[in-house]
Short mmCIF file of C-alpha atoms in Angstrom, two decimals:
data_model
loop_
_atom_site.label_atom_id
_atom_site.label_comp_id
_atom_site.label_asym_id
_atom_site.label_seq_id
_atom_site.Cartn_x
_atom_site.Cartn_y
_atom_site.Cartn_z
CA UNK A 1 0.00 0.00 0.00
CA UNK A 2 1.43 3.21 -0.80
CA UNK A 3 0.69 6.79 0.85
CA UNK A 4 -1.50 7.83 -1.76
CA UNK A 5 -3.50 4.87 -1.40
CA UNK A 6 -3.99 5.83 2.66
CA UNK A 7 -4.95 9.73 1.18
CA UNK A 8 -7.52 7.81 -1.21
CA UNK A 9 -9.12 5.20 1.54
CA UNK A 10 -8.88 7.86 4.73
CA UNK A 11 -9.67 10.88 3.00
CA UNK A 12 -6.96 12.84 4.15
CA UNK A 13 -5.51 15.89 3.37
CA UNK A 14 -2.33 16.72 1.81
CA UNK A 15 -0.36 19.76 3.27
CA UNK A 16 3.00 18.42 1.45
CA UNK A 17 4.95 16.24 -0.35
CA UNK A 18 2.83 15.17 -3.41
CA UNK A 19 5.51 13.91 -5.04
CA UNK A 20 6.45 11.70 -2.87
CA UNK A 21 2.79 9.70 -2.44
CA UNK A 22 4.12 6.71 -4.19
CA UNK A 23 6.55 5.64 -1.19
CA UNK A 24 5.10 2.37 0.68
CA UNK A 25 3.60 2.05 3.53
CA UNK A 26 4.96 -0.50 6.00
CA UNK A 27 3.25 0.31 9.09
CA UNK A 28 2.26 3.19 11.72
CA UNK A 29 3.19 4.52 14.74
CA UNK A 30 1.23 7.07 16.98
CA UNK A 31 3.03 8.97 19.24
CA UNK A 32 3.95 13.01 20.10
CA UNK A 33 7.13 12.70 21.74
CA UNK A 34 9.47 13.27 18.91
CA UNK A 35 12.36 11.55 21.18
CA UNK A 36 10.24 8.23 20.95
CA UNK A 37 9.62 8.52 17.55
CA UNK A 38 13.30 9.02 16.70
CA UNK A 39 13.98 5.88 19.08
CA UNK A 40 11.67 3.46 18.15
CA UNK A 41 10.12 4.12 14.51
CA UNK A 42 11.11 2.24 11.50
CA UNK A 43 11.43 3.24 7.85
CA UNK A 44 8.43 3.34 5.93
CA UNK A 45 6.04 4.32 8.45
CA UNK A 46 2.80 6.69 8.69
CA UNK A 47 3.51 8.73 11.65
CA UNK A 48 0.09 9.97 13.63
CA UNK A 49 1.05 13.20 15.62
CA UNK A 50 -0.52 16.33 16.95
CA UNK A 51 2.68 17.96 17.28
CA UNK A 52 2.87 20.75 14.42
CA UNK A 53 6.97 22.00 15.31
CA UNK A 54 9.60 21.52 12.61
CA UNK A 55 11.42 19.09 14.37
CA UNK A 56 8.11 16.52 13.01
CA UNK A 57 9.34 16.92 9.99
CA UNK A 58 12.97 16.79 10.93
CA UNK A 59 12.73 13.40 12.64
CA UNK A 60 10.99 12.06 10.10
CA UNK A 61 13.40 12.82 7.37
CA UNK A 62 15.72 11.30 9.94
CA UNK A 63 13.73 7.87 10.19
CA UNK A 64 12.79 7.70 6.25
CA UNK A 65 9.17 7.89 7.28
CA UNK A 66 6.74 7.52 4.44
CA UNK A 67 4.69 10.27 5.84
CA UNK A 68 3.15 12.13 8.91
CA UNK A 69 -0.97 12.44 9.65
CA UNK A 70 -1.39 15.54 11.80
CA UNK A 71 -4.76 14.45 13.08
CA UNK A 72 -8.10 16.92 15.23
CA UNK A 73 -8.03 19.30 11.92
CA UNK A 74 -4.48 20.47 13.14
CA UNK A 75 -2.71 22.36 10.37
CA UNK A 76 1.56 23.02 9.97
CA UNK A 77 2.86 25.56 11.40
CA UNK A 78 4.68 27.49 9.17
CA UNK A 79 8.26 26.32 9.78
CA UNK A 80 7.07 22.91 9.61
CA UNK A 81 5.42 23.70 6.48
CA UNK A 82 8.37 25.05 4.62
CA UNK A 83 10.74 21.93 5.83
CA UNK A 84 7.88 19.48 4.52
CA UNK A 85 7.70 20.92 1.21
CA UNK A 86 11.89 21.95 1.02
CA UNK A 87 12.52 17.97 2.23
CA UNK A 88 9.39 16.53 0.34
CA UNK A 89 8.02 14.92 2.83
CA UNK A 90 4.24 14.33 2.82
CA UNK A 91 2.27 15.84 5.38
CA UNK A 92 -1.44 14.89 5.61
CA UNK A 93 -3.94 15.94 7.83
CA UNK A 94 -7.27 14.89 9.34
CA UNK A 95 -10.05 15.91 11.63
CA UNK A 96 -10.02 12.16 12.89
CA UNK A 97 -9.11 11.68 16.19
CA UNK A 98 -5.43 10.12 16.70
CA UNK A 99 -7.72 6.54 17.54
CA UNK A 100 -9.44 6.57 15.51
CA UNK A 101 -7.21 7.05 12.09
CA UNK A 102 -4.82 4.95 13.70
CA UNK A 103 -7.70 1.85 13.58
CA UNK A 104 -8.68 2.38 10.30
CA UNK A 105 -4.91 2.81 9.19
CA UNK A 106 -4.56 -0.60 10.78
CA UNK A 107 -7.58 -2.07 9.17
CA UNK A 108 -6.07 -1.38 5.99
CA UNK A 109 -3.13 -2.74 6.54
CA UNK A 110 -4.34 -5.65 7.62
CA UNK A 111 -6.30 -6.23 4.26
CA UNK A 112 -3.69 -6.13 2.37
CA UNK B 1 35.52 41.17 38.01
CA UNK B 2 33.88 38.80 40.40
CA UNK B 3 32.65 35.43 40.56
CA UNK B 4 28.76 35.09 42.21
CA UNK B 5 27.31 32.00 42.85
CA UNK B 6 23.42 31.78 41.04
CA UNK B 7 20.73 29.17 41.50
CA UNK B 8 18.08 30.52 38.73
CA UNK B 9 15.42 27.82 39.14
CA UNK B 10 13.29 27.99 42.42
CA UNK B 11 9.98 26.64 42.65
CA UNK B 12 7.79 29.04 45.86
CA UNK B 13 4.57 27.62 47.45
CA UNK B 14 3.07 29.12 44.77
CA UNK B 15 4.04 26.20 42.14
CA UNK B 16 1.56 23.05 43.50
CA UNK B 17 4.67 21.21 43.63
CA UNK B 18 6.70 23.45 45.83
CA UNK B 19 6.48 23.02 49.26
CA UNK B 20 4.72 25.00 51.65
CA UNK B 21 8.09 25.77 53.83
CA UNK B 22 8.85 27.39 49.91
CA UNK B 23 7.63 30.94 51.27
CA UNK B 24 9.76 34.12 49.94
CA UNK B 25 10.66 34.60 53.35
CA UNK B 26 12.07 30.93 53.98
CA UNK B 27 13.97 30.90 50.46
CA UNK B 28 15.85 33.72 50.77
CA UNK B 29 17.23 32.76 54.30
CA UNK B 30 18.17 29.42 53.05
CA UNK B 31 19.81 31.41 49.80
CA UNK B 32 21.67 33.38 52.47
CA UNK B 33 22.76 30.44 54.25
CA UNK B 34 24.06 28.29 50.69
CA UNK B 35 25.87 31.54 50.14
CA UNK B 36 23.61 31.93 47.18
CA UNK B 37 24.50 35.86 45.41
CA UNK B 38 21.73 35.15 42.81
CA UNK B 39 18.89 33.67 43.25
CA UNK B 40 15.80 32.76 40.28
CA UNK B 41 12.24 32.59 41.16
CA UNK B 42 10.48 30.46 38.52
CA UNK B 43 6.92 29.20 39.59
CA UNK B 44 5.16 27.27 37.33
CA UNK B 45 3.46 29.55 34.38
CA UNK B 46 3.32 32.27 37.35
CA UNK B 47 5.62 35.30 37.86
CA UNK B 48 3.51 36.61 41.20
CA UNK B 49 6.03 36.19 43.68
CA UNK B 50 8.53 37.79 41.87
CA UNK B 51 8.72 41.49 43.01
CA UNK B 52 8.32 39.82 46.76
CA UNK B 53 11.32 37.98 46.10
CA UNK B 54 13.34 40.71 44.71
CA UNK B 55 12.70 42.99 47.54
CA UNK B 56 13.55 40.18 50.01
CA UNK B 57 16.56 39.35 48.10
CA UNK B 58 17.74 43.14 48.20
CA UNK B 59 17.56 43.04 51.88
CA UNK B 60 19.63 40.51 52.41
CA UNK B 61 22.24 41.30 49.69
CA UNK B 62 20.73 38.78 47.36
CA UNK B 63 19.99 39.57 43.65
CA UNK B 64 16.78 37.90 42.66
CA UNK B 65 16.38 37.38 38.51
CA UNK B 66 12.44 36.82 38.55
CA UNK B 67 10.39 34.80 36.08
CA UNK B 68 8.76 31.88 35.25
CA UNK B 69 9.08 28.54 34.24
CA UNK B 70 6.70 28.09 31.53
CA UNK B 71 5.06 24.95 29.65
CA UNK B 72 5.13 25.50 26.76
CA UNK B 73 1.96 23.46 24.38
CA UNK B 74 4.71 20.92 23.22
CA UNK B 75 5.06 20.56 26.79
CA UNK B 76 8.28 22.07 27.69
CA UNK B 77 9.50 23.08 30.33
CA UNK B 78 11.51 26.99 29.74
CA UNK B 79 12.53 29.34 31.86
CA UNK B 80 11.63 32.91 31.17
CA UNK B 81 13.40 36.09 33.21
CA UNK B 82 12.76 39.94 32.85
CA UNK B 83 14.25 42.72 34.55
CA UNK B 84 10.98 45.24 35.64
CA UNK B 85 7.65 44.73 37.15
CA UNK B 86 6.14 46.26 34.15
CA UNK B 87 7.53 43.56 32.16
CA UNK B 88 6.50 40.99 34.53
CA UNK B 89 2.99 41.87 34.51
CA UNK B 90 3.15 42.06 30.75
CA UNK B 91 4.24 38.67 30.70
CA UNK B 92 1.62 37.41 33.38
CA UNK B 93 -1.13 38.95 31.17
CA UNK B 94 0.59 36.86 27.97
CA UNK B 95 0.52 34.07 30.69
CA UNK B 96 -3.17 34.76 31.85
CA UNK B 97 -4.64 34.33 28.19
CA UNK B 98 -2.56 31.11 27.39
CA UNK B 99 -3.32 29.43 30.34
CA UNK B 100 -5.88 26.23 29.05
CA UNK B 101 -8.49 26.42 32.59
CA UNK B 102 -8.66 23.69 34.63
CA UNK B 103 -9.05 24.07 38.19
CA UNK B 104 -6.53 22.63 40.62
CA UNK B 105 -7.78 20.36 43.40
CA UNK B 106 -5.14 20.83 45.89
CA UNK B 107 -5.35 17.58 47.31
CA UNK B 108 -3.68 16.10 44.55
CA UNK B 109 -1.30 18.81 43.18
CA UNK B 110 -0.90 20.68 46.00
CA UNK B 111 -1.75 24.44 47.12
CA UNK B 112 -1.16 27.16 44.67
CA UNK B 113 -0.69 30.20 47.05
CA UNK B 114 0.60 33.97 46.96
CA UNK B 115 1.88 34.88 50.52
CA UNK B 116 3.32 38.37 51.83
CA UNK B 117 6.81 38.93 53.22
CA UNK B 118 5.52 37.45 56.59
CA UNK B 119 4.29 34.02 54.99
CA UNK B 120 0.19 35.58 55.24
CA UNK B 121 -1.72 33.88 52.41
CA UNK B 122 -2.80 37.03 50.11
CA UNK B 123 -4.60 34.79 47.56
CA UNK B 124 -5.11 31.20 46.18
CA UNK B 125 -4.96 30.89 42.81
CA UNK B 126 -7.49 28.43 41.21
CA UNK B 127 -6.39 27.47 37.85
CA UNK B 128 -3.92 25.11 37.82
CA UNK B 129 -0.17 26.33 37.04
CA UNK B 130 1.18 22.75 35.72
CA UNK B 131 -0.52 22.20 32.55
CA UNK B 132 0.99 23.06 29.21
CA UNK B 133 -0.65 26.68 28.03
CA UNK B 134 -1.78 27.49 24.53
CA UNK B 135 1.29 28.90 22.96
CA UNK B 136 3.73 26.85 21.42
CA UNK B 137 7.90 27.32 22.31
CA UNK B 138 8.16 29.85 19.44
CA UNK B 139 5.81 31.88 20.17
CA UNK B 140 7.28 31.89 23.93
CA UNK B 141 10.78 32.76 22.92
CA UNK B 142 8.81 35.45 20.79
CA UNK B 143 7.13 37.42 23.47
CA UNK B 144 9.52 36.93 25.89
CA UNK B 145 12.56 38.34 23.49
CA UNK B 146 9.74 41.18 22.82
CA UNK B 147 9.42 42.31 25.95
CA UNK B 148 13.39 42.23 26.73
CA UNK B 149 13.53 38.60 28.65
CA UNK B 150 15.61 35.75 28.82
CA UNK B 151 14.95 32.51 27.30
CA UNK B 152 16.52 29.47 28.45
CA UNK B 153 14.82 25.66 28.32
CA UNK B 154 14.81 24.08 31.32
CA UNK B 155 16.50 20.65 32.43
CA UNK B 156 16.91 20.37 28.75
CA UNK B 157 18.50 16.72 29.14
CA UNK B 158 15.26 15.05 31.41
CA UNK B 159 13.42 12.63 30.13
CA UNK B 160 9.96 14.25 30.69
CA UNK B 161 8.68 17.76 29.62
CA UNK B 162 12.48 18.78 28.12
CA UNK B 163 13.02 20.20 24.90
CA UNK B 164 15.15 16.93 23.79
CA UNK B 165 12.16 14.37 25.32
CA UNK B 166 9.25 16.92 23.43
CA UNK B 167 10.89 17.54 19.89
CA UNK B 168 13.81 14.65 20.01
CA UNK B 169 16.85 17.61 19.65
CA UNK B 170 17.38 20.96 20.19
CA UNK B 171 15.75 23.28 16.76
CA UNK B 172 17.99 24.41 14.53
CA UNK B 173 17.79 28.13 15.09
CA UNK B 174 16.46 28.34 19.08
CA UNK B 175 16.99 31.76 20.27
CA UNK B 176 17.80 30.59 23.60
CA UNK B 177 19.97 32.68 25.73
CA UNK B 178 21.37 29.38 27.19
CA UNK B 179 20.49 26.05 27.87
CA UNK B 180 19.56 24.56 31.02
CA UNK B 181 20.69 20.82 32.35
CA UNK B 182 19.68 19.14 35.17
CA UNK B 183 21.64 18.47 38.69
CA UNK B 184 21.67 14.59 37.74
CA UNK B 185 24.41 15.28 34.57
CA UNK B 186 27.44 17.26 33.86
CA UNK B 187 27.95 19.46 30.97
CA UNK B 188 31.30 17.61 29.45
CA UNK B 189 29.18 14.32 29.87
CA UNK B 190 25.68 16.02 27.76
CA UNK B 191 28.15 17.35 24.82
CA UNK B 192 29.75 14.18 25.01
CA UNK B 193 26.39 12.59 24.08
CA UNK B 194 25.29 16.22 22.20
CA UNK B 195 28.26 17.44 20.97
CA UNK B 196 26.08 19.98 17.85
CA UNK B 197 25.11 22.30 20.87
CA UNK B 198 28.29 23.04 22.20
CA UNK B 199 27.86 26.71 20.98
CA UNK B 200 24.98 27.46 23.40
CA UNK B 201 25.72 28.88 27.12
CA UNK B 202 24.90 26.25 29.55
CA UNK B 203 23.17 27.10 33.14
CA UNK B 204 22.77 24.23 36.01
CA UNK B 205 20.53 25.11 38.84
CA UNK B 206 18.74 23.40 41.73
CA UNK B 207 15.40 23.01 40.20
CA UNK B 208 14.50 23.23 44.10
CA UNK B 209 10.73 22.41 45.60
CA UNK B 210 12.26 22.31 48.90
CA UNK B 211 14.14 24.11 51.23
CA UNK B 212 17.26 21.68 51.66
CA UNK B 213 17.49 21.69 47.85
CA UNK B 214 18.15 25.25 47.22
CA UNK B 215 21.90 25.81 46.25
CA UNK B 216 22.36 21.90 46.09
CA UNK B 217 24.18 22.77 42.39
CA UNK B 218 24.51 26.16 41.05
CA UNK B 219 26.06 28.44 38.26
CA UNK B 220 29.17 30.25 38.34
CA UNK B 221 28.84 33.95 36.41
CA UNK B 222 31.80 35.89 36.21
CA UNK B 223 31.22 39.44 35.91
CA UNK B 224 31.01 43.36 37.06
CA UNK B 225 27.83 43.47 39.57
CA UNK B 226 24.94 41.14 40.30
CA UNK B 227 22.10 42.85 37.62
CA UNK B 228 19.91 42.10 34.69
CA UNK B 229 22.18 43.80 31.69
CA UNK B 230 25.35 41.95 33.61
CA UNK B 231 23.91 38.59 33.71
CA UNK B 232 22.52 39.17 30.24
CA UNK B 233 26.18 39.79 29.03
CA UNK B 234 27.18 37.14 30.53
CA UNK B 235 25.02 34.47 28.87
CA UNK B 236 26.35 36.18 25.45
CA UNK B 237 30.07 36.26 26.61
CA UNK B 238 29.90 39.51 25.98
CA UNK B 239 32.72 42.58 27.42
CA UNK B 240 34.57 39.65 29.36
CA UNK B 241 31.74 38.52 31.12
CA UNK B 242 30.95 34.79 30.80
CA UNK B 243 29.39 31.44 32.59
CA UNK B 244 32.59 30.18 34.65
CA UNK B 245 30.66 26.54 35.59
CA UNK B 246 28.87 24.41 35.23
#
C-alpha cells in the first residue's frame, strides 16, 4: 500500500509532499514525543502526531518515514510547512481523532 | 571582576509542587545560608512572587532574577526572566490568556498560594499552574525576546517535559539565551552525548521544591555586579563577562 492509497481510503488531506505519495507504507506509529519517535520508529512508516513543530518533519526525514498524519483538523505551522515541502516529505492531515485514524490505518493494513 | 554563585530555578509555594516551607521569606534565608548571590524565582506559568522575592533578596544582599518557568503546548518546560515589574505583569497577562483552565484540586497537586513577606496567604490561585498553556515554544521565545527577557529551556536533558524528550533535539535556530541541564548530569558528559550544541551557554541550577534543595548545584557567572544587563552579558560572553561553571 502506498501513501496515496492511505490519502484515497482515509480521506486525508495533503499539506505536502505530493511527489512523494508513491513511497510504501509498512506500518504506523502514533506517538507526540518526537524523542520516541526518533527511538523506536522504522522506515516506511505513517507517523500519527498532533505535534505541528519543525522538528516533526525533521525526525521524520531522519527515520525515512513515508509520511506524517497531523490528526483533530491540526494544520503546519509554518516552519514545519516550509521543511515538509523543502525535504518533500508528505504531510497529511485529518479531523479524525489520533484513535481513531490509527484503527482504520490498521484495518487497511491488515487487508492487504 | 567577580565570581557570584546563582541558583536561577526555584519553585515558591506558589508552584503546586513546591512546598509549603517554599515561602519568599524561607527561600531567601536558606539562599543566604548556601551563600547563594543570585537567586531565580520560577513558579510554574506564574511570575507573582517575583517582586516579593526581589525585595527580600535586596535586603539581604541577594539579587533575585524573577520569572517563570513556563510549559510550553509541546510541553516544555523553559525558563523565562525579565528585569521590571512592568515587564513581569506584561508577561503574566501573555501568561493569563494562554493558560488552558482547569481548576486545581489541591489535594492532589498541591496548594497554589501567593503569601506576603511574613508568609500571610494574600490569595489562592485556582487554575492550575502545571498544565501546558496554549502557545507553542516559538511563540514563547517570541514574546519573551519582545518584551526584553531571557529565554533558556529548562533541564533540557530530562526525560519528561524537556526540549530533547518533546521535539527529540534541540531546533535548529532556538533563540535561547542558554540552555539549562539538570543536577543529575554534567555538561562535558551532555556534549559528550550532544556534541552539535556546544555553541549554546549552559546554566545548572537546583530546580528546588524544597528548602534543603536550594543551592544543592549552582552556576558560576563571572562578571562586574549582580544585575539584569550583567547577567545578560554574561550568557552572550559579551565585554569579558561569561558562565565560569557548570
Amino acid at each position: 500500500m502506498t501513501v496515496a492509497d492511505i490519502v484515497k481510503e482515509l480521506g486525508l488531506k495533503v499539506f505536502s509532499g505530493e511527489e512523494n505519495l508513491d513511497g510504501k507504507v509498512t506500518g504506523g506509529y502514533v506517538s507526540d514525543l518526537l524523542s520516541d519517535v526518533m527511538g523506536n520508529a522504522a522506515e516506511g512508516m505513517v507517523w500519527i502526531t498532533l505535534q505541528t513543530h519543525r522538528n516533526v518533519t525533521a525526525v521524520a526525514s531522519l527515520k525515512d518515514l513515508a509520511a506524517i498524519i497531523l490528526v483533530k483538523g491540526l494544520v503546519p505551522d509554518d516552519d514545519m510547512a516550509g521543511q515538509a515541502a523543502m525535504e518533500g516529505i508528505p504531510v497529511l492531515g485529518t479531523g479524525m481523532q489520533a484513535f481513531d485514524v490509527a484503527g482504520k490505518l490498521h484495518n487497511l493494513l491488515n487487508r492487504e | 571582576m567577580n565570581d557570584y554563585r546563582a541558583d536561577l530555578h526555584i519553585h515558591s509555594v506558589l508552584s503546586p509542587c513546591g512546598d509549603l516551607e517554599m515561602s519568599p521569606r524561607n527561600i531567601i534565608s536558606h539562599a543566604v545560608e548556601k551563600k547563594i548571590d543570585i537567586l531565580g524565582i520560577t513558579d510554574h506559568n506564574s511570575t507573582r512572587h517575583g517582586p516579593l522575592m526581589r525585595r527580600l533578596g535586596r535586603e539581604k544582599g541577594i539579587f533575585v532574577l524573577t520569572g517563570a518557568e513556563v510549559t510550553t503546548r509541546e510541553e516544555v518546560h523553559c525558563l523565562a526572566f525579565f528585569e521590571t515589574d512592568r515587564q513581569l505583569k506584561l508577561f503574566q497577562e501573555f501568561l493569563d490568556d494562554a493558560l488552558i483552565p482547569f481548576r486545581n484540586d489541591p489535594r492532589r497537586f498541591g496548594h497554589q498560594v501567593v503569601v506576603d513577606e511574613n508568609d500571610n496567604i494574600l490569595d489562592e490561585v485556582e487554575n492550575l499552574l502545571v498544565y501546558a498553556i496554549d502557545r507553542d515554544i516559538d511563540q514563547v521565545e517570541e514574546m519573551v525576546h519582545s518584551l526584553g527577557g531571557l529565554f533558556i529551556p529548562a533541564h533540557i536533558n530530562r526525560g519528561m517535559n524537556s526540549l530533547i524528550s518533546q521535539l527529540g533535539f534541540v531546533p535548529e535556530g532556538i533563540k535561547a539565551d542558554a540552555l539549562e541541564i539538570s543536577r543529575h548530569t554534567g555538561k562535558k558528559e551532555f556534549l559528550g552525548d550532544n556534541p552539535y550544541l556546544s555553541d549554546f551557554t549552559f546554566l545548572q541550577n537546583s530546580d528546588a521544591h524544597f528548602p534543603d534543595d536550594i543551592g544543592r548545584v549552582h552556576s558560576l557567572f563571572r562578571m562586574n555586579e549582580a544585575s539584569f544587563s550583567e547577567i545578560k552579558m554574561a550568557l552572550a560572553g559579551e565585554g569579558g563577562r561569561r558562565v565560569v561553571s557548570p
